[in-house]
Coordinates of C-alpha atoms and ligand atoms in Angstrom, one line a residue:
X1 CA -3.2 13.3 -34.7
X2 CA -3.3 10.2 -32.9
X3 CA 0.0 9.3 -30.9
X4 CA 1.0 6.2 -33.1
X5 CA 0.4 8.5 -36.8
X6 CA 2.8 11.2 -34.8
X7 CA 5.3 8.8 -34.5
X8 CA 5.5 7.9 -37.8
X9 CA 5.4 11.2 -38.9
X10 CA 8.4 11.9 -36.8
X11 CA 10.0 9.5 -38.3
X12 CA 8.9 10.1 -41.7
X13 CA 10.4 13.7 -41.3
X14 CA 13.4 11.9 -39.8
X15 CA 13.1 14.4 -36.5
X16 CA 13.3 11.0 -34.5
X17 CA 16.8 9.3 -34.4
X18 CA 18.3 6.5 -32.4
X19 CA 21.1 7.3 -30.1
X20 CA 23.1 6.0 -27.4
X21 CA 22.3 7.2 -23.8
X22 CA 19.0 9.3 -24.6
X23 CA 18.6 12.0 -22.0
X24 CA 14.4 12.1 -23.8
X25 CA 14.2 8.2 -23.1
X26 CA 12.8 8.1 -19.9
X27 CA 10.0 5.5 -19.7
X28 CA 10.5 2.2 -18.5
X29 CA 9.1 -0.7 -20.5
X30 CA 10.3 -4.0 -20.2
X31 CA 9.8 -6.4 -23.1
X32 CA 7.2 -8.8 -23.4
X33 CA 9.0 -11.1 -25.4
X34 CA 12.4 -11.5 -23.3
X35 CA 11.5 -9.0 -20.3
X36 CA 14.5 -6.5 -21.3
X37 CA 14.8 -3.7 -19.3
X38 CA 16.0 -0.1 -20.8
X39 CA 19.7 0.1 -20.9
X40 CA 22.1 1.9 -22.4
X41 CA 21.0 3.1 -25.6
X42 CA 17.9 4.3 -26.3
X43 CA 15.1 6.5 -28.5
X44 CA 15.5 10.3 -28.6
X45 CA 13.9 13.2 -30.4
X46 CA 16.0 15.4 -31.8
X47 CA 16.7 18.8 -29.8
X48 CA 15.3 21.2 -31.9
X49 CA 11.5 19.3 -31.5
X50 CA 8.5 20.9 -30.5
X51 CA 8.3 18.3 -28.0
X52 CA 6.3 19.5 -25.6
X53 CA 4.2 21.2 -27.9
X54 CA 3.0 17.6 -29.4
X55 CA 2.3 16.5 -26.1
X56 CA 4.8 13.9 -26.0
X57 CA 7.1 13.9 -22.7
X58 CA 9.0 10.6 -22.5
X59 CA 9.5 7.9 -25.4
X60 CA 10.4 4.3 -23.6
X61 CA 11.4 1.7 -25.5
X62 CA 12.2 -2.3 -25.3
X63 CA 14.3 -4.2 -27.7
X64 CA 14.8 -8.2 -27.9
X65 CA 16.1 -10.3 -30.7
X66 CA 13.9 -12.6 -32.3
X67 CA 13.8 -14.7 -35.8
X68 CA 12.1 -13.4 -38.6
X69 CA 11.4 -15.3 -41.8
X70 CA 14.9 -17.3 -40.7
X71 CA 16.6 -13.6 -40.2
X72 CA 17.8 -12.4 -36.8
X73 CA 15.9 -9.3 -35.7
X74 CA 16.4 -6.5 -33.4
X75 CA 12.8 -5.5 -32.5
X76 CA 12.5 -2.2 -30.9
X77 CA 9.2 -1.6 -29.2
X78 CA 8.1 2.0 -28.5
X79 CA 6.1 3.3 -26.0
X80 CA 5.0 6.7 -26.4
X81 CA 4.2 8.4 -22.9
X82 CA 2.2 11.6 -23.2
X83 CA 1.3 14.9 -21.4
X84 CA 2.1 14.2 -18.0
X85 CA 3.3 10.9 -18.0
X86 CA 1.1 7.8 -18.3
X87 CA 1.9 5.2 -20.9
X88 CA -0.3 5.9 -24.0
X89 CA -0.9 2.1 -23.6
X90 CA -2.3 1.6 -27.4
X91 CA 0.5 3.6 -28.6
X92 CA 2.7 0.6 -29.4
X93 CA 5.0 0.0 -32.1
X94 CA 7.4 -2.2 -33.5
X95 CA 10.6 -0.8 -35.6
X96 CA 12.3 -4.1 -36.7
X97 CA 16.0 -4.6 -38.4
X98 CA 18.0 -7.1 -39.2
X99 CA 21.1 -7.1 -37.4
X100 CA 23.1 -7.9 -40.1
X101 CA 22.3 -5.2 -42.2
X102 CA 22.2 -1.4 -41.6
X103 CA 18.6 -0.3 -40.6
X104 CA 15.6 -1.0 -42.3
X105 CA 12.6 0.5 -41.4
X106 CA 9.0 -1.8 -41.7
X107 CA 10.8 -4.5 -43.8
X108 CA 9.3 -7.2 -42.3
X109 CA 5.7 -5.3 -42.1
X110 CA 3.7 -8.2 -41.1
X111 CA 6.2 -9.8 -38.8
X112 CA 6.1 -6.7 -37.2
X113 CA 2.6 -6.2 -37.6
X114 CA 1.6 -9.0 -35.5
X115 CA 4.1 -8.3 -32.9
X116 CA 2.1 -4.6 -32.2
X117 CA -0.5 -6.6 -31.8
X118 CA 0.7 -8.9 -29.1
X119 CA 2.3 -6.3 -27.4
X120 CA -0.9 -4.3 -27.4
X121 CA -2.2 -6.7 -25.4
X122 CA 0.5 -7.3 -23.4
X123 CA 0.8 -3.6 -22.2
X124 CA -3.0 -3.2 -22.1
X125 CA -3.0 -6.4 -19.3
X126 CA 0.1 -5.0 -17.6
X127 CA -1.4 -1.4 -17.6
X128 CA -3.9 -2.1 -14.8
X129 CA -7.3 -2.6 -17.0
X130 CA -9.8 -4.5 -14.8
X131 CA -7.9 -4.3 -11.6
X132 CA -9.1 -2.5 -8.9
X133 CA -7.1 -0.6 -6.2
X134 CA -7.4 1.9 -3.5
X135 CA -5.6 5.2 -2.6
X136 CA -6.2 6.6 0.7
X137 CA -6.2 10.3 1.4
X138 CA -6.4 11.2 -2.6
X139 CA -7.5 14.6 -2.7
X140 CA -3.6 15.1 -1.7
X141 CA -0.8 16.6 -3.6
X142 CA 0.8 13.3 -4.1
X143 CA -2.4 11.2 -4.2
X144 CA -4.3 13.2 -6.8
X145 CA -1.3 12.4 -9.2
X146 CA -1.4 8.6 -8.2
X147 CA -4.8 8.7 -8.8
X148 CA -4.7 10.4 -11.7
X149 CA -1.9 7.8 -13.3
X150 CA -3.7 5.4 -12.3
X151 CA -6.9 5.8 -14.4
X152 CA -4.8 6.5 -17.0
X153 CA -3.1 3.2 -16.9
X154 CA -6.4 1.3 -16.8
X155 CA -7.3 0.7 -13.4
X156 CA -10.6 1.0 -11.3
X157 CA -9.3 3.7 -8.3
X158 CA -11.4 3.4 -5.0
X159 CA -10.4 6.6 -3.5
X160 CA -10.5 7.5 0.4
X161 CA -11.2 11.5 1.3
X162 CA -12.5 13.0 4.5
X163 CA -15.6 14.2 3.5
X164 CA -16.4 13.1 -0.1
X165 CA -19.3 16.0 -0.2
X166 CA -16.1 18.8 -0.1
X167 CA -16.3 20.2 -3.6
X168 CA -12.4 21.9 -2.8
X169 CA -11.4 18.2 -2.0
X170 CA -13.2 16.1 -4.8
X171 CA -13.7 18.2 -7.8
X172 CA -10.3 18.2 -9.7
X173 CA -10.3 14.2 -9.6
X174 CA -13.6 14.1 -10.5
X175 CA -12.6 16.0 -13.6
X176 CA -9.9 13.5 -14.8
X177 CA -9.8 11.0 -17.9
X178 CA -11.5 7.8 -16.9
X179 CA -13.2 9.3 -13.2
X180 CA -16.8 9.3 -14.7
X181 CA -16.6 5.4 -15.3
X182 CA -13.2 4.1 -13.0
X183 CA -12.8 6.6 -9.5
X184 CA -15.2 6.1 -6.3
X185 CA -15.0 7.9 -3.6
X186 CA -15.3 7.2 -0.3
X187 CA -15.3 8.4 3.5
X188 CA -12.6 7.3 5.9
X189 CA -10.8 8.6 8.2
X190 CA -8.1 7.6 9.6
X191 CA -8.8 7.2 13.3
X192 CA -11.3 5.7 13.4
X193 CA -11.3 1.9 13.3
X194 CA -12.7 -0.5 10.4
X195 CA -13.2 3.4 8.7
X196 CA -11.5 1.1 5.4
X197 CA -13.0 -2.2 5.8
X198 CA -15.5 -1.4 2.8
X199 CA -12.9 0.5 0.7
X200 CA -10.4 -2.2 0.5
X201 CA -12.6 -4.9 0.1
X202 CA -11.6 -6.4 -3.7
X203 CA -8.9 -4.7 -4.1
X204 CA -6.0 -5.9 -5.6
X205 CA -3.3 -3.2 -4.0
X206 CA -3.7 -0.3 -1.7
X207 CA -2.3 2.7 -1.6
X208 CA -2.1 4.5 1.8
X209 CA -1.0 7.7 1.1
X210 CA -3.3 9.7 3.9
X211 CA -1.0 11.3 6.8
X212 CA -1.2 14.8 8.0
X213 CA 1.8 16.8 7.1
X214 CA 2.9 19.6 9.6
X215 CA 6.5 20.8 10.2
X216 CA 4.7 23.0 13.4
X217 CA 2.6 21.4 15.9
X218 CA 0.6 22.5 19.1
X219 CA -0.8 18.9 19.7
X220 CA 2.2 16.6 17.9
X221 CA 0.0 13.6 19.6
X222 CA -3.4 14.3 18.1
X223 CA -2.3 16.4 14.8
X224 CA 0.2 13.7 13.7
X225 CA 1.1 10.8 15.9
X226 CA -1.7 9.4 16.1
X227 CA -3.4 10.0 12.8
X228 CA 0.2 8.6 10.6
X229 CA 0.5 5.7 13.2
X230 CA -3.0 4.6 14.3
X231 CA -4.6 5.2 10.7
X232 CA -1.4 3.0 9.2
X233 CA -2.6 0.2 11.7
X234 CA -6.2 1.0 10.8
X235 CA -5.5 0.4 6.8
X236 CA -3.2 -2.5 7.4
X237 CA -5.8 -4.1 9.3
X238 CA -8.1 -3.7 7.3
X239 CA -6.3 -5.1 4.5
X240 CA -5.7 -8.1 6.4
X241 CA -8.6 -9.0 6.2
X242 CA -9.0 -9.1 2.6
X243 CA -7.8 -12.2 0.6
X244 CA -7.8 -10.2 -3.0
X245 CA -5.2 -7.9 -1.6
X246 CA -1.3 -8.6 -3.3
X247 CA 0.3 -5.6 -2.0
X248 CA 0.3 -2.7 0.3
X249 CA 2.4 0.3 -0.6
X250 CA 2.5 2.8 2.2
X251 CA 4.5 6.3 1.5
X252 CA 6.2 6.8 3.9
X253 CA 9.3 9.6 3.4
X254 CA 13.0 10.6 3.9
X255 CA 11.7 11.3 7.0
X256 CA 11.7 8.2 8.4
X257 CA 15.0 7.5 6.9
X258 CA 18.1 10.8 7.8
X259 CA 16.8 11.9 11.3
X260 CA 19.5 10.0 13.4
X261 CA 21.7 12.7 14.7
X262 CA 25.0 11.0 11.6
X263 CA 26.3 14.4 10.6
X264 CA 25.3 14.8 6.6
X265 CA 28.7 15.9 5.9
X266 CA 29.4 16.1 1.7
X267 CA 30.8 12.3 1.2
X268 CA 27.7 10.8 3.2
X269 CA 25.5 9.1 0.9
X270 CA 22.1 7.7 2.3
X271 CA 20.7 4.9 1.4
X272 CA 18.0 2.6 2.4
X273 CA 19.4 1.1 5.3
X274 CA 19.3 4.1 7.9
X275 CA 16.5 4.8 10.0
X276 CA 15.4 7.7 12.0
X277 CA 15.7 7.6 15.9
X278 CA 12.2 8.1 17.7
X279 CA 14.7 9.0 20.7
X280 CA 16.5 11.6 18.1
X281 CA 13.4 12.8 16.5
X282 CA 11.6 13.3 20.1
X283 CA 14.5 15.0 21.6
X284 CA 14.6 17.5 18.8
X285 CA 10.7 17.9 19.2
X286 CA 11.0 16.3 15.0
X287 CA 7.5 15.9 15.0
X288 CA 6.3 15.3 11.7
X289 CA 9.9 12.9 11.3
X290 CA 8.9 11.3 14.7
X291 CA 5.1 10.7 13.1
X292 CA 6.6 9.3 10.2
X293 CA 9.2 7.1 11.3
X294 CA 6.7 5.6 14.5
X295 CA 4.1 5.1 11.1
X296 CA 6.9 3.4 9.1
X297 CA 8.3 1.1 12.3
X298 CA 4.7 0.5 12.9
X299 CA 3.8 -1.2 9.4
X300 CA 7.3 -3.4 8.8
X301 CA 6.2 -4.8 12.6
X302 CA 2.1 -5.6 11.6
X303 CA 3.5 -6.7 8.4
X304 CA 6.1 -9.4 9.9
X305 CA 3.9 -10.3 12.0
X306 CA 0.4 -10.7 10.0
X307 CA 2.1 -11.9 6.9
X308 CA 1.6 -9.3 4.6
X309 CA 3.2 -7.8 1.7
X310 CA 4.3 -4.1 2.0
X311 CA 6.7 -1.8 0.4
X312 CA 7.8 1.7 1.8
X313 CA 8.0 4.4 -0.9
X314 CA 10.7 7.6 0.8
X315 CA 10.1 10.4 -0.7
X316 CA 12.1 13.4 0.0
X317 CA 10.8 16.9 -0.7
X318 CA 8.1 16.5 -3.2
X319 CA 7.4 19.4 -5.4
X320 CA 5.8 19.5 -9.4
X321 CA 2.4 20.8 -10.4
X322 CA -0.3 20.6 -7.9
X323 CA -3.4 19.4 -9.1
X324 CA -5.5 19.7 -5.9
X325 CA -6.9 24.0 -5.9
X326 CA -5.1 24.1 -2.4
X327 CA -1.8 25.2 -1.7
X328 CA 0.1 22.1 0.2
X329 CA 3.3 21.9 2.6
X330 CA 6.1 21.3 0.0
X331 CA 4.9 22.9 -3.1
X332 CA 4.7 26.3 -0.6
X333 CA 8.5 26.4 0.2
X334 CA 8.5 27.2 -4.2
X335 CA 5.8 30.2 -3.5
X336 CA 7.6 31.9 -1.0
X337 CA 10.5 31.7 -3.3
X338 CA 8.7 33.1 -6.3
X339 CA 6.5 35.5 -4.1
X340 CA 8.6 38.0 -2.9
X341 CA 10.3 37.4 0.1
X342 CA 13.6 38.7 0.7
X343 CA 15.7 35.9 2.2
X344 CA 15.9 32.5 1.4
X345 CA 16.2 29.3 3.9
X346 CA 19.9 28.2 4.8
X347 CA 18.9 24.5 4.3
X348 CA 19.3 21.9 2.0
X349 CA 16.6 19.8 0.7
X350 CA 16.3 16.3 -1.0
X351 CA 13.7 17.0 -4.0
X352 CA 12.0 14.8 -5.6
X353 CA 9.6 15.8 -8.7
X354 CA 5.4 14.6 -8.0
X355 CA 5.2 12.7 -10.9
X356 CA 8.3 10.8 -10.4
X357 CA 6.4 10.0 -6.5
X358 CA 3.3 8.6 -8.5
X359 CA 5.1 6.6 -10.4
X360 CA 7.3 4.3 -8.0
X361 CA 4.2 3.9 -6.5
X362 CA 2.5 1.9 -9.5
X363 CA 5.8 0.7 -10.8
X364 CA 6.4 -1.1 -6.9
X365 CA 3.0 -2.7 -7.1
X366 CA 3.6 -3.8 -10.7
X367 CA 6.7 -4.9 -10.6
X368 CA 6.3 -8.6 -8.5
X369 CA 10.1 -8.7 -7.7
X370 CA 10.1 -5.3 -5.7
X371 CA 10.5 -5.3 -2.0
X372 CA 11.4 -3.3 1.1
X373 CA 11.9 0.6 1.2
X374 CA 12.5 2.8 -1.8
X375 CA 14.6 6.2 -1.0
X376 CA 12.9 8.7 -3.7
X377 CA 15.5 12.1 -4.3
X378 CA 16.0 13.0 -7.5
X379 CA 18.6 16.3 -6.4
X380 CA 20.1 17.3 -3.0
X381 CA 20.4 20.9 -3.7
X382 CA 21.1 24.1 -1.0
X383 CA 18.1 26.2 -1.3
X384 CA 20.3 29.0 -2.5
X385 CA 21.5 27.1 -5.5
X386 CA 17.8 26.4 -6.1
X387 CA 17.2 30.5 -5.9
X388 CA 20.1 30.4 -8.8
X389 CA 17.8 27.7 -11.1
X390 CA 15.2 30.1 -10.3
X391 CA 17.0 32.6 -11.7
X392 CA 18.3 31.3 -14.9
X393 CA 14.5 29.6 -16.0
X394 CA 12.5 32.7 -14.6
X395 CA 15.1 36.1 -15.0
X396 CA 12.4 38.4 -14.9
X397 CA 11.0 37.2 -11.2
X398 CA 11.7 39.1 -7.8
X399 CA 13.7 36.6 -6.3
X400 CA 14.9 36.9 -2.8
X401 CA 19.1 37.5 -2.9
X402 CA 20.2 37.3 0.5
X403 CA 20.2 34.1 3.3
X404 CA 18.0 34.2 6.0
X405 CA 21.1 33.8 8.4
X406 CA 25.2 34.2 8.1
X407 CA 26.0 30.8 9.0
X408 CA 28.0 28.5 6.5
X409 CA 25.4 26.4 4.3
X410 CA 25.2 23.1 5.0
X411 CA 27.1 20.8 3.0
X412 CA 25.3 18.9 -0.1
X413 CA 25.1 15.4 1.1
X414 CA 23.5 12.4 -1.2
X415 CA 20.9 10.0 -1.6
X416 CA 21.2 6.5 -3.4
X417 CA 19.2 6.1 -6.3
X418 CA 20.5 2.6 -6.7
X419 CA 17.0 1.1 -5.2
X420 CA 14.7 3.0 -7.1
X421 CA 16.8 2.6 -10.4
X422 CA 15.9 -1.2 -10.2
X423 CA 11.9 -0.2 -9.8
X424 CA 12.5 1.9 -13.1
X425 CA 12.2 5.2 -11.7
X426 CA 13.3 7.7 -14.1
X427 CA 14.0 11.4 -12.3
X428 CA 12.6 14.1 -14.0
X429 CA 15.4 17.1 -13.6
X430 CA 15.1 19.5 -11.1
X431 CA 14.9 22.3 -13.5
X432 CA 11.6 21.1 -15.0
X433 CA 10.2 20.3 -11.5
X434 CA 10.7 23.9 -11.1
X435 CA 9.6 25.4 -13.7
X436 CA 6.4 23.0 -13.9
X437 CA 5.7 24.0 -10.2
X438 CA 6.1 28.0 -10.6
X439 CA 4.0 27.8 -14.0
X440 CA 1.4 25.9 -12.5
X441 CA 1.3 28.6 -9.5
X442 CA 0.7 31.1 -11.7
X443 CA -1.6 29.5 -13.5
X444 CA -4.0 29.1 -10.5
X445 CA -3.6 32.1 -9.6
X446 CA -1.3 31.5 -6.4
X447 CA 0.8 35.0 -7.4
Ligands
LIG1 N1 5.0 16.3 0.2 C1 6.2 15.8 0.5 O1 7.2 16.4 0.4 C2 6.2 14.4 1.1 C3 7.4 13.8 1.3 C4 7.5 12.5 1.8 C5 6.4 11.9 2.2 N2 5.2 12.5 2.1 C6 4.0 11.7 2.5 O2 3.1 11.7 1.4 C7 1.8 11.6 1.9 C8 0.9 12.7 1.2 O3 1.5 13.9 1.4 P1 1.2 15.2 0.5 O4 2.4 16.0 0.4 O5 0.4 14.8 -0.6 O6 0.3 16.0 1.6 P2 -1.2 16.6 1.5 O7 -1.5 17.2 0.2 O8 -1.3 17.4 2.7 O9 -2.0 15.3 1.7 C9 -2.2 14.6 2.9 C10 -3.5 13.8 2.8 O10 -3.7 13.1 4.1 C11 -5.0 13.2 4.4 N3 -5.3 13.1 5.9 C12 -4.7 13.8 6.8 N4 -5.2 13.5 8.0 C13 -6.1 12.6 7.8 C14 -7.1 11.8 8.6 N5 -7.1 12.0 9.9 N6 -7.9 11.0 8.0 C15 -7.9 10.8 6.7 N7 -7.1 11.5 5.8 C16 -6.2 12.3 6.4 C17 -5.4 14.5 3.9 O11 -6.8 14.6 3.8 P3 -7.6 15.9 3.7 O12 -7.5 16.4 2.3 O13 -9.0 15.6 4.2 O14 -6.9 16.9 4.7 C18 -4.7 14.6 2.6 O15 -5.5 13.9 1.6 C19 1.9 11.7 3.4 O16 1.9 10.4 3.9 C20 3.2 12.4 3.6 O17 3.8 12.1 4.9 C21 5.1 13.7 1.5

């Protein structure tokens, strides 16, 4: 059944309903005709939907008021996201009322008809079709869902890995919708200079994602200093080169933002406009904060200086369903959970669900008015509450019950969401990030 027929079958069957503040309405869509954002109210299935059985994860909607055969309108335009969250771009359609009347489904049919059609192409444009951008370092946990959004949204992806002829590396983007005709890959590395000159060349955005992520380090210089800081110079300059190129994303993380030494106490809310302390992060041998934050100062500097646009994405702990075969930093600290051991870490983390990461990535390239650094947490959670969530989604898992040391738990400081709210980020709840992330484990086989 085609996305648009389900729709109207839901509605038929009256299993779709309006309502105000819709926890289901997630997508951001602004309108075409009047560039409304989602507010308050919104679409919603109703609770006792198969929803994720029909595929269907988000409905976003848009609503202006416009004049219809001398009647003023309401014109709600739905979006239907599915699976794992790209806009189902030809999915459009328009439910029109009168605004002085009580609802009325289709009255104006051919008013509204017309509309689906403009906003068809409206979305299609907007969705990236014939625009060509590059993602460096995609065969990563947070890249191969970039990348994968990305071809799903239209656009041509030229992809940077380490050595393209790695079958581990390449074969689960190869294997996405839209690869065969849209993904290239090619080899770069990041230390060594000009690697990206041909990549970049045409593109329209780049995504530099690539940066070696290590909390333990022999050689801090050569495993990730010089790699997150030289290779953000390398991509930058080899951007600057390129006239076609609009924007520069860079993801960055949390990391570059909390490691100052401010005590996170439980009213400290972080925001945008702290920065780690090289001097802090070096003192406290931080090194994967210290790579990040020397990668981050780095690229506002070159930036300033060359002219360029860049925006920061900050993620904090990213965890959701891998789609790369290999097991990667973040997605790990969810394994050991599930897998066994007895004691849990007396720390708190920031998470912040994959998808949600991928996302704020396209949306800060498409969106022309955003600028500047993004914080990304969804929940600042103790990892023994996240052991409890565990619990209650998974009751019949081995999961460990005792701390790994006696000392008081940290204190459950937060993160602003304000920023990213304004790019249209929608968090998906912590309790789906986990249970995606464990199912997916299982599912390849990790326990
Ligand atoms: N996961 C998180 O919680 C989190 C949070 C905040 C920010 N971030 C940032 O997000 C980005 C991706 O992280 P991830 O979690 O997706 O980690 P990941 O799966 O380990 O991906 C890291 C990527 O960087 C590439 N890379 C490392 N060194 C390289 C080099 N010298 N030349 C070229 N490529 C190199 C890796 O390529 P290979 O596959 O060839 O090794 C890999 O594709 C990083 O910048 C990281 O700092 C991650």
């Amino acid at each position: 059944m085609s996305t648009r027929s389900m729709v109207k079958f839901l509605w038929k069957k009256r299993m779709l309903f309006f309502c105000e503040a819709a926890e289901a309405c997630t997508n951001d869509m602004a309108c075409g005709k009047c560039g409304l954002g989602p507010s308050q109210a919104g679409w919603a299935l109703s609770g006792t939907l198969p929803f994720e059985a029909l595929g269907l994860s988000h409905l976003g909607w848009a609503s202006c008021l416009d004049r219809i055969d001398g009647l003023l309108h309401r014109i709600w335009t739905m979006t239907v996201v599915v699976g794992d969250g790209a806009v189902f771009c030809s999915a459009m359609m328009v439910i029109d009322y009168p605004v002085d009347s009580d609802v009325s489904l289709h009255r104006h049919k051919h008013s509204a008809q017309s509309l689906i059609t403009r906003e068809n192409q409206r979305t299609r444009m907007s969705c990236g079709e014939s625009k060509v951008v590059c993602v460096t370092g995609a065969s990563g946990f947070i890249a191969s869902w970039l990348v994968k959004l990305l071809l799903q949204r239209g656009y041509t992806v030229k992809a940077t890995v380490r050595d393209p002829n790695d079958q581990k590396k390449t074969e689960h983007l190869l294997s996405f919708d839209g690869a065969k005709e849209r993904l290239h890959l090619f080899e770069a590395d990041l230390l060594e200079e000009g690697s990206f000159d041909p990549v970049v060349d045409g593109c329209e955005c780049v995504f530099h994602t690539a940066s070696p992520v290590l909390l333990s380090s022999t050689n801090p210089q050569a495993e990730l200093i010089e790699p997150a800081l030289k290779g953000t110079l390398n991509v930058l300059g080899s951007c600057v080169k390129v006239q076609s190129i609009k924007r520069v994303v860079i993801t960055s993380s949390m990391a570059a933002v909390r490691f100052n030494g401010k005590p996170l106490t439980a009213d400290v809310i972080i925001d945008e406009s702290w920065f780690s302390d090289p001097a802090f992060c070096e003192k406290e041998k931080l090194w994967y904060m210290l790579s990040k934050t020397l990668a981050e100062e780095a690229a506002w500097k070159f930036a300033k200086e060359k002219g360029i646009d860049i925006i920061t994405i900050n993620p904090g702990w990213v965890i959701g369903p891998p789609l790369q075969p290999t097991l990667n930093l973040t997605v790990e600290l969810v394994l050991k959970l599930v897998n066994g051991t007895e004691k849990f870490p007396n720390d708190t983390y920031r998470f912040v669900d994959v998808r949600d990461v991928a996302n704020a990535h396209i949306l800060a390239f498409e969106n022309p008015s955003a600028s500047g650094r993004y914080c990304l947490v969804g929940k600042v959670k103790h990892c023994s509450e996240v052991v409890k969530m565990l619990h209650e989604i998974f009751p019949a898992l081995n999961l460990p019950d005792k701390c790994e040391d006696d000392k008081p738990f940290t204190p459950t400081h937060q993160v602003s969401k304000e920023r990213t709210q304004t790019l249209g980020v929608k968090y998906t709840p912590l309790e789906v990030s986990l249970k995606d992330t464990v199912e997916s484990l299982k599912d390849k086989n990790f326990f």
